[in-house]
Amino acid sequence: MNAEQLQKTLHASQYAEQVLGLHQIALEQDYAVDGFQKSLSTQQIQQLVYDNLLDIQDEMAWMKALRILRARLMFRWIWQDANQLTDVVTLTRELSDFADVSIVAAKAFALPPLIAKHGEPIGYHGDVQDLIVIGMGKLGAQELNLSSDIDLIFAFDEQGETNGRKCIDVQQFCILWGQKLIYLLDHITADGFVFRVDMRLRPWGDGSALAISHVALEKYLSQHGREWERYAWIKARIITSGKDGDDLLEMTRPFVFRKYVDYTAFEAMREMKAMIEREVARRNIADDIKLGAGGIREVEFIVQVFQLIYGGSKLELQDRQCLVSLRHLGEVGLLDHQSVLDLEDAYLFLRRVEHAIQALNDQQTQSLPTEPELRQRITDTLGFTDWD
């Protein structure tokens, strides 16, 4: 391994140091492939996951293999970030691809034991039901950061029941399926975790059923969907399940993007902005580069307000990715060119700072450190002469 680049990586991340101590031989083999110089395509990431999980039947062995692969990839990504061998858009796309493939693999691994116990889930019209996994937030937009949790919603097409000896209804089957998927990715073992899973964006939030039918979701959004949920569903993306998932996502679009310029959104957005500001003050998080004043959330908020108001009539504003929609705002004349450049510049800088903070200890935090030593590490990693 290149000694200077290795030194930069270990200076940027105490977590990388731990991974090197545990998996040095595997990391040297990974490095021998391309010197961590290249980006990984979606297909390469899929292949890595499938190769590492191939023919593993035992649950603990499966979880161990995926967690070790995650540690190896994290080391690679921190190396690339610390040595400026990648950029924010490439890195966040690769992280999101890994999350997608991990979810698909966990879903597939969780299914056979459920079928063996309960039979297949059959809908009222006789079709086998699939678990529709919807990625929300940064996962939905393929903008995951280095130590991000993943926001998911579980759904299925139609109610019914299983056809096995121990018969249960389709919703219960999908709940069990989703619970196992979460466990496979989120559970902390001696080898760590793959992704923390957050399910709070589902209809009715915590305490509600973990999986919802297409009809029930449609009814919820039309009768009870709140303004902040329109905001959340902008980034929604189907991760697993083909046609049923596409139909379900299509159903949510009129809820998110009203057909005409949506003036009712103005007041709702003002209220939401005031609520965010009150929360920042209450929690005293001025040093939070995501939620604090002038943070990542503010750039996203500016973009998404325009999306909610004009997205129904200007289809190009329906893109999930913040930077893509930001550029569209400039192209259609809703923001002036300089504002677009300033916001893009700020967003990319803040996302790099976010990665530098999270690389330190693989923790999901966006707070600037107060310790001089950690501040110096971040300053060095980002290539600045001093903290100020």
Short mmCIF file of C-alpha atoms in Angstrom, two decimals:
data_model
loop_
_atom_site.label_atom_id
_atom_site.label_comp_id
_atom_site.label_asym_id
_atom_site.label_seq_id
_atom_site.Cartn_x
_atom_site.Cartn_y
_atom_site.Cartn_z
CA MET A 1 0.00 0.00 0.00
CA ASN A 2 1.13 3.54 -0.74
CA ALA A 3 2.63 4.64 2.59
CA GLU A 4 1.76 8.34 2.25
CA GLN A 5 -1.87 7.65 1.29
CA LEU A 6 -2.18 5.06 4.08
CA GLN A 7 -0.90 7.62 6.58
CA LYS A 8 -3.49 10.17 5.37
CA THR A 9 -6.25 7.56 5.68
CA LEU A 10 -5.31 6.59 9.25
CA HIS A 11 -4.95 10.26 10.21
CA ALA A 12 -8.46 10.91 8.87
CA SER A 13 -10.07 7.94 10.60
CA GLN A 14 -9.59 6.09 13.86
CA TYR A 15 -12.18 3.64 12.53
CA ALA A 16 -10.00 2.88 9.47
CA GLU A 17 -7.15 2.09 11.85
CA GLN A 18 -9.35 -0.49 13.63
CA VAL A 19 -10.43 -2.06 10.33
CA LEU A 20 -6.80 -2.33 9.19
CA GLY A 21 -5.90 -4.07 12.43
CA LEU A 22 -8.68 -6.64 11.95
CA HIS A 23 -8.59 -7.25 8.18
CA GLN A 24 -5.12 -6.32 6.95
CA ILE A 25 -4.65 -9.28 4.58
CA ALA A 26 -8.06 -8.78 2.92
CA LEU A 27 -7.43 -5.03 2.58
CA GLU A 28 -4.03 -5.62 0.97
CA GLN A 29 -5.72 -7.96 -1.52
CA ASP A 30 -8.39 -5.31 -2.23
CA TYR A 31 -5.68 -2.68 -2.69
CA ALA A 32 -3.74 -4.91 -5.10
CA VAL A 33 -6.70 -4.82 -7.54
CA ASP A 34 -6.66 -1.09 -8.33
CA GLY A 35 -4.75 0.75 -5.60
CA PHE A 36 -8.13 2.19 -4.53
CA GLN A 37 -7.82 4.53 -7.52
CA LYS A 38 -11.07 3.72 -9.31
CA SER A 39 -14.75 4.11 -8.58
CA LEU A 40 -16.86 0.95 -8.30
CA SER A 41 -19.72 0.48 -10.74
CA THR A 42 -23.13 -0.72 -9.57
CA GLN A 43 -22.39 -4.08 -11.20
CA GLN A 44 -19.03 -4.41 -9.41
CA ILE A 45 -20.67 -3.73 -6.04
CA GLN A 46 -23.41 -6.29 -6.78
CA GLN A 47 -20.76 -8.84 -7.73
CA LEU A 48 -18.77 -8.19 -4.54
CA VAL A 49 -21.84 -8.80 -2.36
CA TYR A 50 -22.93 -11.92 -4.23
CA ASP A 51 -19.40 -13.38 -4.27
CA ASN A 52 -19.02 -12.87 -0.52
CA LEU A 53 -22.43 -14.34 0.35
CA LEU A 54 -22.42 -17.17 -2.20
CA ASP A 55 -23.74 -20.51 -0.86
CA ILE A 56 -23.84 -19.32 2.77
CA GLN A 57 -26.86 -20.95 4.44
CA ASP A 58 -26.05 -20.23 8.10
CA GLU A 59 -27.49 -16.95 9.37
CA MET A 60 -24.57 -15.99 11.63
CA ALA A 61 -22.04 -16.77 8.89
CA TRP A 62 -24.09 -14.72 6.38
CA MET A 63 -24.23 -11.74 8.75
CA LYS A 64 -20.49 -12.00 9.47
CA ALA A 65 -19.57 -12.10 5.77
CA LEU A 66 -21.63 -9.01 4.90
CA ARG A 67 -20.32 -7.05 7.90
CA ILE A 68 -16.70 -7.80 7.01
CA LEU A 69 -17.34 -6.76 3.41
CA ARG A 70 -18.88 -3.52 4.67
CA ALA A 71 -15.76 -2.81 6.78
CA ARG A 72 -13.49 -3.45 3.76
CA LEU A 73 -15.56 -1.14 1.55
CA MET A 74 -15.69 1.55 4.23
CA PHE A 75 -11.88 1.43 4.46
CA ARG A 76 -11.69 1.86 0.67
CA TRP A 77 -14.14 4.78 0.67
CA ILE A 78 -12.42 6.56 3.57
CA TRP A 79 -9.06 6.06 1.80
CA GLN A 80 -10.46 7.58 -1.41
CA ASP A 81 -12.11 10.46 0.44
CA ALA A 82 -9.05 11.29 2.55
CA ASN A 83 -6.78 11.22 -0.52
CA GLN A 84 -9.23 13.06 -2.80
CA LEU A 85 -9.51 10.08 -5.16
CA THR A 86 -13.31 10.40 -5.31
CA ASP A 87 -15.96 13.12 -5.20
CA VAL A 88 -19.15 13.56 -3.20
CA VAL A 89 -21.53 12.44 -5.96
CA THR A 90 -19.52 9.28 -6.80
CA LEU A 91 -19.01 8.30 -3.17
CA THR A 92 -22.64 8.78 -2.17
CA ARG A 93 -23.78 6.79 -5.22
CA GLU A 94 -21.46 3.87 -4.35
CA LEU A 95 -22.63 3.86 -0.72
CA SER A 96 -26.25 3.84 -1.90
CA ASP A 97 -25.57 1.02 -4.37
CA PHE A 98 -24.10 -1.05 -1.54
CA ALA A 99 -27.18 -0.37 0.58
CA ASP A 100 -29.48 -1.40 -2.28
CA VAL A 101 -27.65 -4.68 -2.88
CA SER A 102 -27.48 -5.42 0.86
CA ILE A 103 -31.26 -4.90 1.17
CA VAL A 104 -31.98 -7.14 -1.83
CA ALA A 105 -29.66 -9.83 -0.45
CA ALA A 106 -31.17 -9.66 3.06
CA LYS A 107 -34.69 -9.82 1.65
CA ALA A 108 -33.81 -12.93 -0.38
CA PHE A 109 -32.04 -14.63 2.57
CA ALA A 110 -34.98 -13.96 4.92
CA LEU A 111 -37.63 -15.51 2.66
CA PRO A 112 -37.04 -19.33 2.51
CA PRO A 113 -37.46 -19.99 6.28
CA LEU A 114 -40.73 -18.00 6.26
CA ILE A 115 -42.09 -19.97 3.30
CA ALA A 116 -41.05 -23.24 4.96
CA LYS A 117 -43.06 -22.28 8.05
CA HIS A 118 -46.10 -20.48 6.60
CA GLY A 119 -46.19 -21.18 2.86
CA GLU A 120 -46.22 -18.49 0.16
CA PRO A 121 -48.17 -15.24 0.66
CA ILE A 122 -51.04 -15.25 -1.85
CA GLY A 123 -53.11 -12.16 -2.63
CA TYR A 124 -56.89 -12.11 -3.15
CA HIS A 125 -56.39 -12.40 -6.91
CA GLY A 126 -54.17 -15.46 -6.62
CA ASP A 127 -50.78 -13.75 -7.17
CA VAL A 128 -47.79 -14.45 -4.93
CA GLN A 129 -47.12 -11.26 -2.96
CA ASP A 130 -43.72 -9.60 -2.77
CA LEU A 131 -42.27 -7.35 -0.09
CA ILE A 132 -41.98 -3.87 -1.63
CA VAL A 133 -39.06 -2.05 -0.01
CA ILE A 134 -39.16 1.73 -0.45
CA GLY A 135 -36.00 3.74 0.18
CA MET A 136 -36.66 7.19 1.66
CA GLY A 137 -34.42 10.16 2.46
CA LYS A 138 -30.79 9.99 1.36
CA LEU A 139 -31.09 6.33 0.37
CA GLY A 140 -34.04 7.10 -1.90
CA ALA A 141 -32.07 9.90 -3.54
CA GLN A 142 -28.91 7.74 -3.74
CA GLU A 143 -27.08 10.30 -1.60
CA LEU A 144 -26.06 8.18 1.41
CA ASN A 145 -23.18 9.44 3.51
CA LEU A 146 -20.34 7.45 5.10
CA SER A 147 -22.15 6.46 8.26
CA SER A 148 -25.77 7.01 7.34
CA ASP A 149 -28.75 5.08 8.57
CA ILE A 150 -31.27 3.98 5.94
CA ASP A 151 -34.92 5.09 6.00
CA LEU A 152 -37.24 2.34 4.74
CA ILE A 153 -40.95 1.74 4.28
CA PHE A 154 -42.31 -1.79 3.71
CA ALA A 155 -45.40 -2.39 1.59
CA PHE A 156 -47.14 -5.13 -0.40
CA ASP A 157 -49.63 -5.13 -3.24
CA GLU A 158 -52.76 -6.78 -1.83
CA GLN A 159 -54.13 -8.56 1.22
CA GLY A 160 -54.63 -12.32 1.34
CA GLU A 161 -53.11 -15.23 3.23
CA THR A 162 -50.36 -17.83 3.03
CA ASN A 163 -50.92 -21.30 1.63
CA GLY A 164 -48.89 -23.35 4.12
CA ARG A 165 -49.79 -25.53 7.10
CA LYS A 166 -49.40 -22.60 9.51
CA CYS A 167 -51.52 -20.06 7.64
CA ILE A 168 -51.19 -16.30 8.39
CA ASP A 169 -52.40 -13.25 6.48
CA VAL A 170 -50.20 -11.52 3.92
CA GLN A 171 -49.64 -8.45 6.08
CA GLN A 172 -48.37 -10.54 8.99
CA PHE A 173 -46.10 -12.46 6.61
CA CYS A 174 -44.64 -9.22 5.24
CA ILE A 175 -44.16 -7.85 8.76
CA LEU A 176 -42.15 -10.96 9.73
CA TRP A 177 -40.21 -10.69 6.46
CA GLY A 178 -39.41 -7.03 7.12
CA GLN A 179 -38.41 -7.70 10.74
CA LYS A 180 -35.90 -10.33 9.62
CA LEU A 181 -34.52 -8.02 6.90
CA ILE A 182 -33.94 -5.32 9.54
CA TYR A 183 -32.28 -7.80 11.90
CA LEU A 184 -29.90 -9.07 9.20
CA LEU A 185 -28.65 -5.55 8.45
CA ASP A 186 -29.07 -3.60 11.69
CA HIS A 187 -28.18 -6.09 14.44
CA ILE A 188 -24.80 -5.32 16.03
CA THR A 189 -22.55 -8.39 16.23
CA ALA A 190 -18.85 -8.77 17.05
CA ASP A 191 -18.26 -7.64 13.44
CA GLY A 192 -20.44 -4.52 13.76
CA PHE A 193 -23.51 -3.78 11.63
CA VAL A 194 -24.25 -3.23 7.94
CA PHE A 195 -26.77 -0.37 8.14
CA ARG A 196 -28.83 1.13 10.92
CA VAL A 197 -32.45 0.90 9.77
CA ASP A 198 -35.00 3.63 10.55
CA MET A 199 -38.70 2.85 9.93
CA ARG A 200 -40.22 6.02 11.43
CA LEU A 201 -41.28 7.54 8.09
CA ARG A 202 -43.97 4.88 7.56
CA PRO A 203 -47.66 5.86 7.85
CA TRP A 204 -48.58 6.61 11.49
CA GLY A 205 -44.89 6.24 12.45
CA ASP A 206 -43.62 4.17 15.39
CA GLY A 207 -46.16 1.80 16.87
CA SER A 208 -47.98 1.19 13.58
CA ALA A 209 -47.82 -2.00 11.49
CA LEU A 210 -44.41 -2.48 9.89
CA ALA A 211 -45.86 -3.27 6.42
CA ILE A 212 -48.83 -1.67 4.66
CA SER A 213 -50.88 -2.66 1.60
CA HIS A 214 -51.09 -0.56 -1.55
CA VAL A 215 -54.76 0.28 -0.86
CA ALA A 216 -54.10 1.22 2.78
CA LEU A 217 -51.17 3.45 1.81
CA GLU A 218 -53.23 5.20 -0.86
CA LYS A 219 -56.04 5.79 1.64
CA TYR A 220 -53.60 7.08 4.26
CA LEU A 221 -51.93 9.57 1.91
CA SER A 222 -55.23 10.89 0.54
CA GLN A 223 -56.97 11.23 3.93
CA HIS A 224 -54.20 11.71 6.50
CA GLY A 225 -50.98 12.58 4.63
CA ARG A 226 -49.37 15.66 6.16
CA GLU A 227 -47.35 18.38 4.47
CA TRP A 228 -44.02 17.14 5.85
CA GLU A 229 -44.81 13.71 4.38
CA ARG A 230 -45.08 15.24 0.90
CA TYR A 231 -41.60 16.59 1.56
CA ALA A 232 -40.38 13.11 2.64
CA TRP A 233 -41.93 11.28 -0.33
CA ILE A 234 -40.10 13.47 -2.90
CA LYS A 235 -37.06 11.20 -2.49
CA ALA A 236 -38.96 7.88 -2.32
CA ARG A 237 -37.52 5.12 -4.55
CA ILE A 238 -38.46 1.47 -4.99
CA ILE A 239 -35.50 -0.75 -4.10
CA THR A 240 -37.07 -4.18 -4.55
CA SER A 241 -40.17 -5.51 -6.34
CA GLY A 242 -40.78 -4.68 -9.98
CA LYS A 243 -44.20 -3.82 -11.36
CA ASP A 244 -46.07 -3.73 -8.01
CA GLY A 245 -43.52 -1.30 -6.61
CA ASP A 246 -43.63 0.92 -9.69
CA ASP A 247 -47.44 1.05 -9.53
CA LEU A 248 -47.32 1.92 -5.83
CA LEU A 249 -44.79 4.73 -6.33
CA GLU A 250 -46.80 6.10 -9.25
CA MET A 251 -49.82 6.24 -6.94
CA THR A 252 -47.92 8.51 -4.48
CA ARG A 253 -46.91 11.10 -7.09
CA PRO A 254 -50.18 13.15 -7.13
CA PHE A 255 -49.95 13.38 -3.32
CA VAL A 256 -46.43 14.83 -3.56
CA PHE A 257 -46.69 16.93 -6.71
CA ARG A 258 -49.98 18.81 -7.14
CA LYS A 259 -51.07 19.32 -10.73
CA TYR A 260 -51.13 23.12 -10.55
CA VAL A 261 -48.83 25.62 -8.85
CA ASP A 262 -49.43 24.76 -5.22
CA TYR A 263 -49.89 28.00 -3.27
CA THR A 264 -51.12 26.11 -0.18
CA ALA A 265 -47.59 24.77 0.16
CA PHE A 266 -46.22 28.24 0.99
CA GLU A 267 -47.84 28.46 4.42
CA ALA A 268 -47.10 24.83 5.20
CA MET A 269 -43.44 25.34 4.27
CA ARG A 270 -43.23 28.45 6.47
CA GLU A 271 -44.60 26.44 9.38
CA MET A 272 -42.17 23.60 8.74
CA LYS A 273 -39.23 26.01 8.52
CA ALA A 274 -40.25 27.65 11.80
CA MET A 275 -40.57 24.20 13.39
CA ILE A 276 -37.04 23.26 12.23
CA GLU A 277 -35.64 26.52 13.61
CA ARG A 278 -37.36 25.98 16.97
CA GLU A 279 -35.91 22.46 17.11
CA VAL A 280 -32.40 23.76 16.36
CA ALA A 281 -32.72 26.32 19.18
CA ARG A 282 -34.24 23.79 21.61
CA ARG A 283 -31.53 21.20 21.03
CA ASN A 284 -28.77 23.80 20.90
CA ILE A 285 -27.29 22.33 17.71
CA ALA A 286 -25.75 25.38 16.06
CA ASP A 287 -22.58 23.31 15.40
CA ASP A 288 -24.55 20.63 13.53
CA ILE A 289 -23.60 20.97 9.85
CA LYS A 290 -26.76 19.15 8.76
CA LEU A 291 -29.45 20.71 10.97
CA GLY A 292 -27.85 23.96 12.14
CA ALA A 293 -28.37 27.35 10.45
CA GLY A 294 -26.84 27.32 6.98
CA GLY A 295 -26.51 23.52 7.08
CA ILE A 296 -27.19 20.75 4.56
CA ARG A 297 -30.88 20.61 5.48
CA GLU A 298 -31.31 24.26 4.50
CA VAL A 299 -29.97 23.69 0.97
CA GLU A 300 -32.28 20.67 0.62
CA PHE A 301 -35.18 22.68 2.04
CA ILE A 302 -34.76 25.47 -0.52
CA VAL A 303 -34.74 22.93 -3.37
CA GLN A 304 -37.65 20.89 -2.05
CA VAL A 305 -39.89 23.91 -1.44
CA PHE A 306 -39.62 24.74 -5.14
CA GLN A 307 -40.22 21.08 -5.99
CA LEU A 308 -43.42 20.92 -3.94
CA ILE A 309 -44.79 24.18 -5.32
CA TYR A 310 -43.90 23.77 -9.00
CA GLY A 311 -43.12 20.04 -9.42
CA GLY A 312 -46.62 19.15 -10.61
CA SER A 313 -46.38 21.46 -13.60
CA LYS A 314 -42.62 21.30 -14.24
CA LEU A 315 -41.80 17.58 -14.40
CA GLU A 316 -38.04 18.14 -14.50
CA LEU A 317 -38.31 19.31 -10.86
CA GLN A 318 -39.42 15.85 -9.73
CA ASP A 319 -35.87 14.45 -9.60
CA ARG A 320 -34.92 12.90 -6.24
CA GLN A 321 -31.35 14.19 -6.15
CA CYS A 322 -30.74 17.59 -4.58
CA LEU A 323 -28.02 18.77 -6.98
CA VAL A 324 -29.91 17.65 -10.11
CA SER A 325 -33.06 19.49 -9.02
CA LEU A 326 -31.01 22.52 -8.00
CA ARG A 327 -29.58 22.77 -11.53
CA HIS A 328 -33.08 22.41 -12.98
CA LEU A 329 -34.22 25.33 -10.82
CA GLY A 330 -31.61 27.47 -12.53
CA GLU A 331 -32.55 26.19 -15.99
CA VAL A 332 -36.25 27.02 -15.58
CA GLY A 333 -35.45 30.44 -14.09
CA LEU A 334 -36.75 29.89 -10.54
CA LEU A 335 -33.30 30.61 -9.08
CA ASP A 336 -30.67 32.87 -10.59
CA HIS A 337 -27.44 31.31 -11.87
CA GLN A 338 -25.24 32.67 -9.08
CA SER A 339 -27.57 31.37 -6.36
CA VAL A 340 -27.47 27.91 -7.93
CA LEU A 341 -23.66 27.95 -7.99
CA ASP A 342 -23.45 29.22 -4.38
CA LEU A 343 -25.88 26.59 -3.07
CA GLU A 344 -24.16 23.79 -5.01
CA ASP A 345 -20.77 24.88 -3.71
CA ALA A 346 -22.05 25.04 -0.12
CA TYR A 347 -23.81 21.67 -0.40
CA LEU A 348 -20.73 19.84 -1.76
CA PHE A 349 -18.48 21.45 0.86
CA LEU A 350 -20.83 20.54 3.73
CA ARG A 351 -21.18 16.96 2.49
CA ARG A 352 -17.37 16.63 2.45
CA VAL A 353 -17.21 17.98 6.00
CA GLU A 354 -19.95 15.49 6.96
CA HIS A 355 -17.86 12.63 5.58
CA ALA A 356 -14.77 13.87 7.42
CA ILE A 357 -16.70 13.96 10.73
CA GLN A 358 -18.21 10.51 10.20
CA ALA A 359 -14.95 8.91 9.03
CA LEU A 360 -13.36 9.64 12.42
CA ASN A 361 -15.23 6.89 14.29
CA ASP A 362 -17.89 5.52 11.92
CA GLN A 363 -20.56 7.36 13.91
CA GLN A 364 -23.75 8.84 12.56
CA THR A 365 -23.12 12.40 13.66
CA GLN A 366 -23.03 15.76 11.93
CA SER A 367 -21.73 17.77 14.88
CA LEU A 368 -18.40 19.54 14.54
CA PRO A 369 -15.99 18.14 17.14
CA THR A 370 -14.79 20.37 19.98
CA GLU A 371 -11.55 18.45 20.74
CA PRO A 372 -8.51 20.21 19.21
CA GLU A 373 -6.99 16.92 18.01
CA LEU A 374 -10.12 15.86 16.10
CA ARG A 375 -10.50 19.35 14.65
CA GLN A 376 -6.92 19.17 13.41
CA ARG A 377 -7.58 15.80 11.76
CA ILE A 378 -10.58 17.20 9.90
CA THR A 379 -8.67 20.36 8.91
CA ASP A 380 -5.84 18.23 7.49
CA THR A 381 -8.18 15.80 5.72
CA LEU A 382 -10.06 18.61 3.98
CA GLY A 383 -6.86 20.38 3.00
CA PHE A 384 -7.29 23.60 4.99
CA THR A 385 -4.48 25.45 6.76
CA ASP A 386 -6.48 26.06 9.96
CA TRP A 387 -9.88 25.43 11.56
CA ASP A 388 -11.20 28.98 11.19
#
